[in-house]
mmCIF file of C-alpha atoms in Angstrom:
data_model
loop_
_atom_site.group_PDB
_atom_site.id
_atom_site.type_symbol
_atom_site.label_atom_id
_atom_site.label_comp_id
_atom_site.label_asym_id
_atom_site.label_seq_id
_atom_site.Cartn_x
_atom_site.Cartn_y
_atom_site.Cartn_z
ATOM 1 C CA MET A 43 14.387 17.953 -1.541
ATOM 2 C CA ALA A 44 17.546 16.372 -0.308
ATOM 3 C CA LYS A 45 17.750 12.766 0.240
ATOM 4 C CA LEU A 46 19.827 11.677 3.178
ATOM 5 C CA ALA A 47 23.112 9.519 3.080
ATOM 6 C CA GLN A 48 22.743 6.181 4.359
ATOM 7 C CA GLY A 49 22.849 5.964 8.447
ATOM 8 C CA ALA A 50 21.952 9.573 8.487
ATOM 9 C CA LYS A 51 19.923 11.009 11.013
ATOM 10 C CA TYR A 52 16.250 10.119 10.859
ATOM 11 C CA ARG A 53 13.660 12.648 11.343
ATOM 12 C CA GLY A 54 9.764 13.163 12.616
ATOM 13 C CA SER A 55 7.609 16.080 11.304
ATOM 14 C CA ILE A 56 6.481 16.526 14.763
ATOM 15 C CA HIS A 57 8.910 17.868 17.790
ATOM 16 C CA ASP A 58 8.229 19.689 21.052
ATOM 17 C CA PHE A 59 6.223 22.359 20.765
ATOM 18 C CA PRO A 60 8.149 25.957 21.991
ATOM 19 C CA ASP A 61 6.396 27.474 25.049
ATOM 20 C CA PHE A 62 4.579 24.814 26.122
ATOM 21 C CA ASP A 63 1.772 25.498 29.072
ATOM 22 C CA ALA A 64 0.400 22.609 30.088
ATOM 23 C CA SER A 65 -2.504 23.731 31.711
ATOM 24 C CA GLN A 66 -3.412 26.414 29.354
ATOM 25 C CA ASP A 67 -3.328 23.703 26.462
ATOM 26 C CA ALA A 68 -5.650 21.331 28.553
ATOM 27 C CA GLU A 69 -8.363 24.519 29.329
ATOM 28 C CA THR A 70 -8.043 25.125 24.939
ATOM 29 C CA LEU A 71 -9.506 21.620 24.971
ATOM 30 C CA TYR A 72 -11.916 22.004 27.517
ATOM 31 C CA ASN A 73 -13.288 24.802 26.239
ATOM 32 C CA ALA A 74 -13.216 23.377 22.422
ATOM 33 C CA MET A 75 -15.484 20.176 23.687
ATOM 34 C CA LYS A 76 -17.437 22.129 26.683
ATOM 35 C CA GLY A 77 -21.161 22.456 25.726
ATOM 36 C CA PHE A 78 -22.928 21.401 22.317
ATOM 37 C CA GLY A 79 -20.723 20.239 19.407
ATOM 38 C CA SER A 80 -17.106 20.290 19.516
ATOM 39 C CA ASP A 81 -14.270 22.775 17.959
ATOM 40 C CA LYS A 82 -12.827 19.979 16.141
ATOM 41 C CA GLU A 83 -10.452 22.346 14.000
ATOM 42 C CA ALA A 84 -9.435 23.801 17.845
ATOM 43 C CA ILE A 85 -8.769 20.213 18.632
ATOM 44 C CA LEU A 86 -6.719 19.238 15.629
ATOM 45 C CA GLU A 87 -4.818 22.056 15.491
ATOM 46 C CA LEU A 88 -3.525 21.757 19.391
ATOM 47 C CA ILE A 89 -3.271 18.128 19.471
ATOM 48 C CA THR A 90 -0.946 17.678 15.879
ATOM 49 C CA SER A 91 1.453 20.571 16.846
ATOM 50 C CA ARG A 92 2.276 19.002 20.369
ATOM 51 C CA SER A 93 4.916 16.336 20.315
ATOM 52 C CA ASN A 94 3.696 12.840 22.459
ATOM 53 C CA ARG A 95 5.625 13.714 25.706
ATOM 54 C CA GLN A 96 3.856 17.202 25.877
ATOM 55 C CA ARG A 97 0.237 15.575 25.179
ATOM 56 C CA GLN A 98 0.541 13.311 28.139
ATOM 57 C CA GLU A 99 1.475 15.998 30.436
ATOM 58 C CA ILE A 100 -1.662 18.033 28.965
ATOM 59 C CA CYS A 101 -3.464 14.617 30.037
ATOM 60 C CA GLN A 102 -2.289 15.137 33.323
ATOM 61 C CA ASN A 103 -3.156 18.386 33.684
ATOM 62 C CA TYR A 104 -6.580 18.276 32.092
ATOM 63 C CA LYS A 105 -6.965 15.481 35.320
ATOM 64 C CA SER A 106 -5.980 17.658 37.764
ATOM 65 C CA LEU A 107 -7.774 20.880 36.499
ATOM 66 C CA TYR A 108 -10.920 19.229 35.640
ATOM 67 C CA GLY A 109 -11.425 16.445 37.176
ATOM 68 C CA LYS A 110 -12.157 14.824 34.178
ATOM 69 C CA ASP A 111 -10.379 11.982 31.843
ATOM 70 C CA LEU A 112 -9.002 13.422 28.331
ATOM 71 C CA MET A 113 -9.026 10.552 26.232
ATOM 72 C CA ALA A 114 -12.757 9.544 27.129
ATOM 73 C CA ASP A 115 -13.974 13.559 26.447
ATOM 74 C CA LEU A 116 -11.991 13.223 23.206
ATOM 75 C CA LYS A 117 -13.620 9.565 22.352
ATOM 76 C CA SER A 118 -17.389 10.788 23.093
ATOM 77 C CA GLU A 119 -16.391 13.871 20.935
ATOM 78 C CA LEU A 120 -14.656 13.166 18.229
ATOM 79 C CA SER A 121 -15.425 10.017 15.505
ATOM 80 C CA GLY A 122 -14.500 7.975 12.815
ATOM 81 C CA ASP A 123 -11.079 8.453 11.013
ATOM 82 C CA LEU A 124 -10.877 11.547 13.035
ATOM 83 C CA ALA A 125 -11.050 10.419 15.936
ATOM 84 C CA ARG A 126 -8.525 6.772 15.532
ATOM 85 C CA LEU A 127 -6.157 9.373 14.339
ATOM 86 C CA ILE A 128 -6.425 11.980 17.310
ATOM 87 C CA LEU A 129 -6.820 9.321 19.746
ATOM 88 C CA GLY A 130 -3.950 7.332 18.294
ATOM 89 C CA LEU A 131 -1.670 10.810 18.638
ATOM 90 C CA MET A 132 -2.852 10.889 22.437
ATOM 91 C CA MET A 133 -1.532 7.814 23.170
ATOM 92 C CA PRO A 134 2.227 6.807 24.381
ATOM 93 C CA PRO A 135 3.790 5.307 21.817
ATOM 94 C CA ALA A 136 4.060 2.001 22.922
ATOM 95 C CA HIS A 137 0.802 1.331 23.839
ATOM 96 C CA TYR A 138 -0.148 2.843 20.411
ATOM 97 C CA ASP A 139 1.678 -0.103 19.472
ATOM 98 C CA ALA A 140 0.885 -2.382 21.703
ATOM 99 C CA LYS A 141 -3.566 -1.872 20.560
ATOM 100 C CA GLN A 142 -2.425 -1.916 17.056
ATOM 101 C CA LEU A 143 -1.415 -5.696 17.255
ATOM 102 C CA LYS A 144 -3.881 -6.636 19.728
ATOM 103 C CA LYS A 145 -6.484 -5.060 17.214
ATOM 104 C CA ALA A 146 -4.782 -7.293 14.361
ATOM 105 C CA MET A 147 -5.587 -9.924 16.021
ATOM 106 C CA GLU A 148 -9.142 -9.943 17.642
ATOM 107 C CA GLY A 149 -11.979 -11.295 15.941
ATOM 108 C CA ALA A 150 -12.342 -13.647 13.049
ATOM 109 C CA GLY A 151 -9.807 -12.921 10.623
ATOM 110 C CA THR A 152 -6.284 -12.168 11.793
ATOM 111 C CA ASP A 153 -4.637 -8.811 9.972
ATOM 112 C CA GLU A 154 -1.196 -9.997 9.271
ATOM 113 C CA LYS A 155 -0.167 -6.993 7.326
ATOM 114 C CA ALA A 156 -0.425 -4.731 10.337
ATOM 115 C CA LEU A 157 1.794 -7.305 12.593
ATOM 116 C CA ILE A 158 4.161 -7.736 10.111
ATOM 117 C CA GLU A 159 4.494 -3.819 9.496
ATOM 118 C CA ILE A 160 4.644 -3.336 13.104
ATOM 119 C CA LEU A 161 7.392 -6.246 14.427
ATOM 120 C CA ALA A 162 9.778 -6.243 11.232
ATOM 121 C CA THR A 163 10.477 -2.593 11.593
ATOM 122 C CA ARG A 164 10.581 -1.664 15.400
ATOM 123 C CA THR A 165 13.633 -1.416 17.676
ATOM 124 C CA ASN A 166 15.071 -3.714 19.942
ATOM 125 C CA ALA A 167 13.769 -0.793 22.748
ATOM 126 C CA GLU A 168 10.771 -0.006 21.062
ATOM 127 C CA ILE A 169 9.888 -4.201 20.804
ATOM 128 C CA ARG A 170 10.902 -4.557 24.493
ATOM 129 C CA ALA A 171 8.456 -1.393 25.485
ATOM 130 C CA ILE A 172 5.629 -2.597 23.126
ATOM 131 C CA ASN A 173 5.678 -6.154 24.947
ATOM 132 C CA GLU A 174 5.493 -4.431 28.431
ATOM 133 C CA ALA A 175 2.857 -2.010 27.103
ATOM 134 C CA TYR A 176 0.816 -4.935 25.996
ATOM 135 C CA LYS A 177 1.222 -6.995 29.203
ATOM 136 C CA GLU A 178 -0.173 -3.626 31.533
ATOM 137 C CA ASP A 179 -2.949 -3.591 29.054
ATOM 138 C CA TYR A 180 -4.191 -6.266 28.204
ATOM 139 C CA HIS A 181 -3.168 -8.673 31.261
ATOM 140 C CA LYS A 182 -1.200 -11.570 28.494
ATOM 141 C CA SER A 183 1.740 -11.441 26.809
ATOM 142 C CA LEU A 184 2.327 -10.648 23.022
ATOM 143 C CA GLU A 185 4.003 -13.655 22.819
ATOM 144 C CA ASP A 186 0.914 -16.042 24.031
ATOM 145 C CA ASP A 187 -1.440 -14.130 21.745
ATOM 146 C CA LEU A 188 0.971 -14.209 18.602
ATOM 147 C CA SER A 189 0.718 -17.826 19.580
ATOM 148 C CA SER A 190 -2.667 -18.811 19.605
ATOM 149 C CA ASP A 191 -3.618 -16.854 16.378
ATOM 150 C CA THR A 192 -0.371 -17.681 13.954
ATOM 151 C CA SER A 193 1.032 -20.617 13.013
ATOM 152 C CA GLY A 194 3.754 -22.268 11.340
ATOM 153 C CA LEU A 195 7.092 -21.141 10.574
ATOM 154 C CA PHE A 196 4.910 -17.441 10.120
ATOM 155 C CA LYS A 197 4.355 -17.759 13.529
ATOM 156 C CA ARG A 198 7.911 -18.300 14.585
ATOM 157 C CA ILE A 199 8.986 -15.513 13.008
ATOM 158 C CA LEU A 200 6.741 -13.241 14.646
ATOM 159 C CA ILE A 201 7.508 -14.361 17.917
ATOM 160 C CA SER A 202 11.221 -14.488 17.243
ATOM 161 C CA LEU A 203 10.592 -10.673 16.051
ATOM 162 C CA ALA A 204 8.677 -10.129 19.488
ATOM 163 C CA THR A 205 11.763 -11.028 21.545
ATOM 164 C CA GLY A 206 13.484 -7.919 20.651
ATOM 165 C CA ASN A 207 16.553 -9.776 20.400
ATOM 166 C CA ARG A 208 18.220 -8.655 17.478
ATOM 167 C CA GLU A 209 21.808 -7.915 17.652
ATOM 168 C CA GLU A 210 22.899 -4.247 17.679
ATOM 169 C CA GLY A 211 26.788 -4.023 16.224
ATOM 170 C CA GLY A 212 28.586 -4.159 12.940
ATOM 171 C CA GLU A 213 28.922 -6.476 10.510
ATOM 172 C CA ASP A 214 30.968 -9.685 11.574
ATOM 173 C CA GLN A 215 33.058 -10.274 8.123
ATOM 174 C CA ASP A 216 32.984 -14.587 8.676
ATOM 175 C CA ARG A 217 29.400 -15.061 9.361
ATOM 176 C CA VAL A 218 28.631 -12.687 6.325
ATOM 177 C CA ARG A 219 29.800 -15.450 3.901
ATOM 178 C CA GLU A 220 28.037 -17.644 5.919
ATOM 179 C CA ASP A 221 24.579 -16.026 6.248
ATOM 180 C CA ALA A 222 24.891 -15.318 2.389
ATOM 181 C CA GLN A 223 25.702 -19.067 1.793
ATOM 182 C CA VAL A 224 22.324 -20.044 3.836
ATOM 183 C CA ALA A 225 20.151 -17.268 1.817
ATOM 184 C CA ALA A 226 21.617 -18.815 -1.350
ATOM 185 C CA GLU A 227 20.501 -22.118 -0.501
ATOM 186 C CA ILE A 228 17.200 -21.427 0.785
ATOM 187 C CA LEU A 229 16.125 -19.502 -1.939
ATOM 188 C CA GLU A 230 18.075 -21.303 -4.876
ATOM 189 C CA ILE A 231 17.663 -24.648 -3.956
ATOM 190 C CA ALA A 232 13.951 -25.266 -3.957
ATOM 191 C CA ASP A 233 14.420 -28.719 -4.317
ATOM 192 C CA THR A 234 16.615 -29.280 -1.065
ATOM 193 C CA PRO A 235 15.838 -32.899 0.894
ATOM 194 C CA SER A 236 12.663 -31.698 2.769
ATOM 195 C CA GLY A 237 14.624 -32.239 6.159
ATOM 196 C CA ASP A 238 17.282 -29.983 5.527
ATOM 197 C CA ARG A 239 14.537 -27.332 4.601
ATOM 198 C CA SER A 240 13.117 -26.893 7.669
ATOM 199 C CA SER A 241 16.166 -26.966 9.183
ATOM 200 C CA LEU A 242 17.611 -24.424 6.613
ATOM 201 C CA GLU A 243 14.264 -22.221 6.926
ATOM 202 C CA THR A 244 14.922 -22.219 10.753
ATOM 203 C CA ARG A 245 18.193 -20.714 10.181
ATOM 204 C CA PHE A 246 17.334 -18.369 7.408
ATOM 205 C CA MET A 247 14.892 -16.997 9.959
ATOM 206 C CA MET A 248 17.164 -16.301 12.621
ATOM 207 C CA ILE A 249 19.823 -14.850 9.883
ATOM 208 C CA LEU A 250 16.983 -12.297 8.999
ATOM 209 C CA CYS A 251 15.435 -11.560 12.930
ATOM 210 C CA THR A 252 18.490 -11.603 14.935
ATOM 211 C CA ARG A 253 21.860 -10.039 13.068
ATOM 212 C CA SER A 254 21.718 -6.484 13.111
ATOM 213 C CA TYR A 255 21.121 -4.300 10.907
ATOM 214 C CA GLN A 256 24.257 -3.507 9.187
ATOM 215 C CA HIS A 257 25.583 -6.894 8.991
ATOM 216 C CA LEU A 258 22.395 -7.708 7.044
ATOM 217 C CA ARG A 259 23.136 -5.208 4.537
ATOM 218 C CA ARG A 260 26.783 -6.668 4.281
ATOM 219 C CA VAL A 261 24.551 -9.807 3.860
ATOM 220 C CA PHE A 262 22.707 -8.222 0.921
ATOM 221 C CA GLN A 263 25.548 -7.382 -0.467
ATOM 222 C CA GLU A 264 27.164 -10.711 -0.198
ATOM 223 C CA PHE A 265 24.542 -12.393 -1.710
ATOM 224 C CA VAL A 266 24.472 -10.526 -4.855
ATOM 225 C CA LYS A 267 28.300 -11.042 -5.564
ATOM 226 C CA MET A 268 27.457 -15.270 -5.160
ATOM 227 C CA THR A 269 24.003 -15.477 -6.760
ATOM 228 C CA ASN A 270 23.651 -12.400 -9.404
ATOM 229 C CA TYR A 271 20.050 -11.658 -7.820
ATOM 230 C CA ASP A 272 19.058 -9.218 -5.237
ATOM 231 C CA VAL A 273 17.727 -10.851 -1.934
ATOM 232 C CA GLU A 274 14.380 -9.380 -1.802
ATOM 233 C CA HIS A 275 13.532 -10.084 -5.639
ATOM 234 C CA THR A 276 14.855 -14.012 -5.101
ATOM 235 C CA ILE A 277 12.309 -14.098 -1.837
ATOM 236 C CA LYS A 278 9.473 -12.724 -3.565
ATOM 237 C CA LYS A 279 9.799 -15.308 -6.516
ATOM 238 C CA ARG A 280 11.113 -18.062 -4.384
ATOM 239 C CA MET A 281 8.632 -18.130 -1.328
ATOM 240 C CA SER A 282 4.676 -17.070 -0.652
ATOM 241 C CA GLY A 283 2.058 -16.359 1.494
ATOM 242 C CA ASP A 284 2.761 -14.576 5.230
ATOM 243 C CA VAL A 285 6.247 -16.244 5.359
ATOM 244 C CA ARG A 286 7.072 -14.283 2.014
ATOM 245 C CA ASP A 287 5.548 -11.303 3.276
ATOM 246 C CA VAL A 288 7.488 -10.733 6.535
ATOM 247 C CA PHE A 289 10.894 -11.722 5.010
ATOM 248 C CA VAL A 290 10.314 -8.983 2.358
ATOM 249 C CA ALA A 291 9.410 -6.375 5.025
ATOM 250 C CA ILE A 292 12.359 -7.444 6.990
ATOM 251 C CA VAL A 293 14.873 -7.176 4.115
ATOM 252 C CA GLN A 294 13.236 -3.809 2.880
ATOM 253 C CA SER A 295 13.032 -2.331 6.040
ATOM 254 C CA VAL A 296 16.814 -3.137 6.506
ATOM 255 C CA LYS A 297 17.675 -1.464 3.523
ATOM 256 C CA ASN A 298 15.949 1.351 3.469
ATOM 257 C CA LYS A 299 13.252 1.582 6.366
ATOM 258 C CA PRO A 300 11.603 5.491 5.600
ATOM 259 C CA LEU A 301 11.408 3.996 1.726
ATOM 260 C CA PHE A 302 9.445 0.633 3.220
ATOM 261 C CA PHE A 303 6.797 2.809 5.179
ATOM 262 C CA ALA A 304 6.426 5.216 2.004
ATOM 263 C CA ASP A 305 5.158 2.584 -0.179
ATOM 264 C CA LYS A 306 2.676 0.741 2.502
ATOM 265 C CA LEU A 307 1.506 4.882 2.878
ATOM 266 C CA TYR A 308 1.381 4.610 -1.417
ATOM 267 C CA LYS A 309 -0.337 1.654 -1.513
ATOM 268 C CA SER A 310 -2.553 2.939 1.319
ATOM 269 C CA MET A 311 -3.986 5.202 -0.918
ATOM 270 C CA LYS A 312 -3.605 4.117 -4.382
ATOM 271 C CA GLY A 313 -6.550 2.663 -6.270
ATOM 272 C CA ALA A 314 -10.356 3.102 -5.785
ATOM 273 C CA GLY A 315 -11.049 2.941 -1.814
ATOM 274 C CA THR A 316 -8.584 4.150 0.761
ATOM 275 C CA GLU A 317 -7.275 1.755 3.685
ATOM 276 C CA GLU A 318 -7.548 4.791 6.461
ATOM 277 C CA LYS A 319 -6.456 2.208 8.937
ATOM 278 C CA THR A 320 -2.975 1.943 7.463
ATOM 279 C CA LEU A 321 -2.440 5.742 6.677
ATOM 280 C CA THR A 322 -3.485 6.595 10.371
ATOM 281 C CA ARG A 323 -1.647 4.108 11.800
ATOM 282 C CA ILE A 324 1.873 4.954 9.806
ATOM 283 C CA MET A 325 1.259 8.776 10.072
ATOM 284 C CA VAL A 326 1.166 8.537 14.019
ATOM 285 C CA SER A 327 3.501 5.598 14.298
ATOM 286 C CA ARG A 328 6.269 7.719 12.363
ATOM 287 C CA SER A 329 5.710 11.167 13.297
ATOM 288 C CA GLU A 330 7.820 11.840 15.955
ATOM 289 C CA ILE A 331 10.793 9.454 14.416
ATOM 290 C CA ASP A 332 11.238 9.312 10.377
ATOM 291 C CA LEU A 333 8.348 11.152 8.705
ATOM 292 C CA LEU A 334 10.396 13.614 7.497
ATOM 293 C CA ASN A 335 12.376 10.911 5.567
ATOM 294 C CA ILE A 336 9.458 8.932 4.329
ATOM 295 C CA ARG A 337 7.930 12.466 2.432
ATOM 296 C CA TRP A 338 11.627 12.643 0.978
ATOM 297 C CA GLU A 339 11.123 8.276 0.161
ATOM 298 C CA PHE A 340 7.735 9.480 -1.369
ATOM 299 C CA ILE A 341 8.128 12.581 -4.055
ATOM 300 C CA GLU A 342 10.828 10.706 -4.953
ATOM 301 C CA LYS A 343 9.826 7.242 -5.897
ATOM 302 C CA TYR A 344 6.617 8.572 -6.833
ATOM 303 C CA ASP A 345 6.844 12.250 -8.365
ATOM 304 C CA LYS A 346 4.295 13.672 -5.906
ATOM 305 C CA SER A 347 4.545 14.571 -2.594
ATOM 306 C CA LEU A 348 2.529 12.551 0.229
ATOM 307 C CA HIS A 349 0.957 15.733 0.953
ATOM 308 C CA GLN A 350 -0.647 15.751 -2.136
ATOM 309 C CA ALA A 351 -1.354 12.207 -2.060
ATOM 310 C CA ILE A 352 -3.335 12.981 1.229
ATOM 311 C CA GLU A 353 -5.181 15.791 -0.406
ATOM 312 C CA GLY A 354 -6.249 13.872 -2.951
ATOM 313 C CA ASP A 355 -8.023 10.774 -1.226
ATOM 314 C CA THR A 356 -8.931 12.244 1.892
ATOM 315 C CA SER A 357 -11.225 14.563 3.066
ATOM 316 C CA GLY A 358 -12.801 16.578 5.719
ATOM 317 C CA HIS A 359 -11.334 17.126 9.450
ATOM 318 C CA PHE A 360 -9.322 13.918 8.697
ATOM 319 C CA LEU A 361 -7.770 15.445 6.257
ATOM 320 C CA LYS A 362 -6.480 18.669 7.801
ATOM 321 C CA ALA A 363 -5.266 16.539 10.724
ATOM 322 C CA LEU A 364 -3.456 14.222 8.652
ATOM 323 C CA LEU A 365 -1.813 17.342 6.516
ATOM 324 C CA ALA A 366 -0.900 18.531 9.720
ATOM 325 C CA VAL A 367 0.638 15.997 10.690
ATOM 326 C CA CYS A 368 2.720 15.636 7.353
ATOM 327 C CA GLY A 369 3.680 18.856 8.077
ATOM 328 C CA GLY A 370 5.221 20.317 4.634
ATOM 329 C CA LYS A 371 4.265 20.276 0.902
ATOM 330 C CA ASP A 372 7.649 19.617 -0.184
#
């Protein structure tokens, strides 16, 4: 499949269903869940072929026709991975992301990978919508929860990303050199006096968290010119832990966001077990944004299609639903 040029359109695999009839769909779902046992096939087929906007309309119609909550009914009829996928598709995107962030911070351990994957890749508008949804659903701010659940520089980076305050414009030629210089200092000079080190770290964080994607692409090019090194490779070598992981995620997202997600999908299915939660989270959250692009990047890098990878790694209704979200075989 032809690869999209930089800056070309991102495309999802799920679109508005033509000849959409919300009350007809509500009735189909009601019938699929009536009586003993449910028709999972009918449920997954319908929900994976409607856009999120259409699913919200179905929810409203379901309530007015039957006086019942569709989400609650689906929850009681489905279980396990399939439930997580279908219920995820039913949620408005910002509320879905908010829930994933909340889950990542709940309980004993923190799922840093999930926090990074979401906060390092969402646009300003998406981040702002997530903040609103988070407040609405959990009655506290995302920032407060991040604050009490993470610490140090990692916490500051996440909170910065969670403000959704990235510049939107093009590059600023004068600042490109300056920013590349800061990157070179923080990544090359590990023996900067400790006082300078923390102020450099703050500047580096500010650059990666607030400069526009277009500007950062130029900074990364300038960095290569100055140092002969790739910025991502250098971060991996010079830094460690969660801070390294979040900086790498930002750089990868800036360079090629669909490829970032293709890599994460590949890793979720590699080796012995499948990370169903990661697989589901990415398939749901990218389905209407850039899942087609992710599929192209996947086949180009791994010599097999995302469709094949899913087929080889999951089974049953969960497999069917994932393939429906994935779309074509490439």
